Coordinates of C-alpha atoms in Angstrom, one line a residue:
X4 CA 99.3 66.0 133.0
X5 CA 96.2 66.7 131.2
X6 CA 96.2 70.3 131.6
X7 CA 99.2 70.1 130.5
X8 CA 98.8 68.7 127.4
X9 CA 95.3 70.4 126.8
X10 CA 97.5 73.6 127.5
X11 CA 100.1 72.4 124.9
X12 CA 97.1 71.0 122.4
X13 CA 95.1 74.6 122.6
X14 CA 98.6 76.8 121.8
X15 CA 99.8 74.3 119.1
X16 CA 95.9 75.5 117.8
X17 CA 96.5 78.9 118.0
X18 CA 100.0 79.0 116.4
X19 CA 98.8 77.5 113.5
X20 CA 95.3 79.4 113.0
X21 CA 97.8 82.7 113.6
X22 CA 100.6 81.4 111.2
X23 CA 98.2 80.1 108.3
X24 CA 98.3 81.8 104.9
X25 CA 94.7 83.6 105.3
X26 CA 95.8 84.8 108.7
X27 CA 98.9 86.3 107.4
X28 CA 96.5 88.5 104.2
X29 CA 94.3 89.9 106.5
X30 CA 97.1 90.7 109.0
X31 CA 99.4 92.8 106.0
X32 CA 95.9 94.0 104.7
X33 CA 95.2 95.5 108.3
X34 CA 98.9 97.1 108.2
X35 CA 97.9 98.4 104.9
X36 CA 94.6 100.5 106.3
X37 CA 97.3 101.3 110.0
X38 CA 99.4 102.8 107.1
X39 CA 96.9 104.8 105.3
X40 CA 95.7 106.3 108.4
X41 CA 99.2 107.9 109.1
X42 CA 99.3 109.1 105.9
X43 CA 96.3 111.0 106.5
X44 CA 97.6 111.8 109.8
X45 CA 101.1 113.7 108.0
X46 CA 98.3 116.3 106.5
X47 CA 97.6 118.4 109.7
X48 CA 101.7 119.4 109.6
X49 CA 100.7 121.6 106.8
X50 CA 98.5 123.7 108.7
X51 CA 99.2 127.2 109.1
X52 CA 96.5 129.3 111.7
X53 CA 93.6 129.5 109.7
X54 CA 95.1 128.6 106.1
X55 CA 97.7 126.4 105.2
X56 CA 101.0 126.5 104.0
X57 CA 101.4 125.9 100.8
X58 CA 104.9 124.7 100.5
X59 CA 104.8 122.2 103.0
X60 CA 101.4 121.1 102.0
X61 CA 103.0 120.5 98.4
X62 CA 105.6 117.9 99.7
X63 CA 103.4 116.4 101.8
X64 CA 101.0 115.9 99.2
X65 CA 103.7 114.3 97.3
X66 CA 105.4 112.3 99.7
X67 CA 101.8 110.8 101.0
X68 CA 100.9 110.2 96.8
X69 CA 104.0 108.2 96.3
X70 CA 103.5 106.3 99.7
X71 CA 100.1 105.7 99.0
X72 CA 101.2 104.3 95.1
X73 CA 103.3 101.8 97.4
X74 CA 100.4 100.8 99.1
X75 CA 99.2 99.9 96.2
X76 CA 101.4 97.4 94.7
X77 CA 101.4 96.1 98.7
X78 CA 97.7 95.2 97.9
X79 CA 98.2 94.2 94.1
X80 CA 100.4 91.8 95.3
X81 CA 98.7 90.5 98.1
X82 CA 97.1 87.1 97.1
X83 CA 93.2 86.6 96.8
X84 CA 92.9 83.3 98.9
X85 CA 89.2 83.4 99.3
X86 CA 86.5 85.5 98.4
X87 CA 86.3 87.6 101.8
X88 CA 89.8 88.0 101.2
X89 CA 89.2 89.5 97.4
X90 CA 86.6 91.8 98.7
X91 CA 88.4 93.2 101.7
X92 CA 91.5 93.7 98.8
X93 CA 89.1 95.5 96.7
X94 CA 87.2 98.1 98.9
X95 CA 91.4 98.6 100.4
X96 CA 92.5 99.2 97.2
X97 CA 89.4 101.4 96.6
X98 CA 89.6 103.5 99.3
X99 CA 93.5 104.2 98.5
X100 CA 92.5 105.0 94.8
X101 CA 90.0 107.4 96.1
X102 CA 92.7 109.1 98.5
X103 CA 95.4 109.7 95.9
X104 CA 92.5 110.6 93.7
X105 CA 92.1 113.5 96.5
X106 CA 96.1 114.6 97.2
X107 CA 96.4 114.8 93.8
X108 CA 93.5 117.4 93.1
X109 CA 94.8 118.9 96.2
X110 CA 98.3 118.9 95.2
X111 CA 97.2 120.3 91.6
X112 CA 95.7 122.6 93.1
X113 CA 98.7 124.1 95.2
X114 CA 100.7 124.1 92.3
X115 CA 98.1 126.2 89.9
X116 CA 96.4 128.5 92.5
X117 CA 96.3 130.7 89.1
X118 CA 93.5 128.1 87.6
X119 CA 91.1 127.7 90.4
X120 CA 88.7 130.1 88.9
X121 CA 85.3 128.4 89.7
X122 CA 82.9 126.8 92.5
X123 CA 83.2 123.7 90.6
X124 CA 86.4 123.3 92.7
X125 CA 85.1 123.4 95.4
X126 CA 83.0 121.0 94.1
X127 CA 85.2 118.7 93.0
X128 CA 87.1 119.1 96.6
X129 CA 83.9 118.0 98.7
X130 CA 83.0 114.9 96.4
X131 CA 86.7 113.8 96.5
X132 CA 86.7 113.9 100.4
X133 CA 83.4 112.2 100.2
X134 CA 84.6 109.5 98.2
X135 CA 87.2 109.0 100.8
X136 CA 85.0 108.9 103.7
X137 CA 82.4 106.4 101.8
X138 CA 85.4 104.0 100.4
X139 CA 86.4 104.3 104.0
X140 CA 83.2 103.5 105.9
X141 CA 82.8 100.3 103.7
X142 CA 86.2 99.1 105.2
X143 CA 84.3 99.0 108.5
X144 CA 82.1 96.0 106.7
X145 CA 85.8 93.9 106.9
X146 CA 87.0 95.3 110.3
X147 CA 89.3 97.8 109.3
X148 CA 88.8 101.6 110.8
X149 CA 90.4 104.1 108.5
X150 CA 89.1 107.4 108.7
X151 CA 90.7 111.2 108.7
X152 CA 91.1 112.7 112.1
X153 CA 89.9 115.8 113.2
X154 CA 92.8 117.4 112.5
X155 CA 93.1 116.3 109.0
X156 CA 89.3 117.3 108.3
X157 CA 90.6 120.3 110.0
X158 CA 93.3 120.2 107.1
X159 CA 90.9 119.8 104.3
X160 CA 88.4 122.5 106.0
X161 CA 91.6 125.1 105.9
X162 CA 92.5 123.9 102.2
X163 CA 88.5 124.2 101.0
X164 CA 88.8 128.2 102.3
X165 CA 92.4 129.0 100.9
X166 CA 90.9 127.9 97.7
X167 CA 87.6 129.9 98.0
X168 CA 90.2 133.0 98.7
X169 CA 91.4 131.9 95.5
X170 CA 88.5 131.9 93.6
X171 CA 87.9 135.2 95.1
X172 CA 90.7 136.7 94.1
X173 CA 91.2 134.8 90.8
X174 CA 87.9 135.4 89.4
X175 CA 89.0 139.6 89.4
X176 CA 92.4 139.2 88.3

């Protein structure tokens, strides 16, 4: 009978550590970095040999933006119940900033291949994918792994060299 009713004691324990309102945050904060790795995961689809295609690329970039815009009212709206809570809501909703901050450079440009005229875009490319990867690693500090896969580097890699074609062939033009 005692085990029993350590047994029942210990689970009663559990169900209400799982069930309690801090429990709950962190849990829909952790869905909210599962969800922005598959976002970064759709990228690769626009992959095309060595290049990438540029019409799918453009509606993945804006399907991922919008999804990522929901993310962020998902972690607006998450409440700050202590202060590991508020931080871990801050360097989330950092790192998803610093994403859309990214597809949307990358979406732009896609849709002006015309204006990418200049190394500075390039530039801009690599600091916006470092920006990622720093807001990123600081999740780590709150035990949430979000980082791009090889095949979305791969992505990023192929998008960096379509727009140094473009630069090439922009700059004569």
């Amino acid at each position: 009978i005692s085990f029993t009713l350590l047994f029942i004691v210990l689970f009663f324990l559990f169900f209400i550590s799982y069930n309690s309102k801090d429990s709950k945050i962190i849990r829909n904060l952790k869905n909210v970095s599962n969800e922005l790795n598959e976002i970064n995961l759709s990228l690769p689809n626009g992959i095309k040999d060595l290049t990438i295609d540029t019409n799918i690329s453009k509606d993945l970039l804006s399907n991922s933006i919008e999804k990522l815009n929901s993310l962020l009212i998902s972690i607006s709206e998450t409440e700050e119940t202590t202060t590991n809570i508020s931080i871990t809501k801050s360097r989330l909703e950092s790192a998803v900033n610093s994403t859309i901050s990214l597809y949307e450079f990358s979406l732009s440009t896609l849709s002006s291949p015309e204006s990418i005229k200049e190394i500075d875009d390039l530039d801009k490319l690599d600091a916006l994918r470092e920006g990622c990867n720093l807001t990123y690693s600081e999740l780590t500090k709150d035990k949430l792994n979000v980082s791009f896969s090889k095949e979305t580097i791969n992505y990023f890699d192929n998008l960096y060299n379509y727009m140094n074609t473009l630069i090439k062939i922009n700059r004569y033009s």
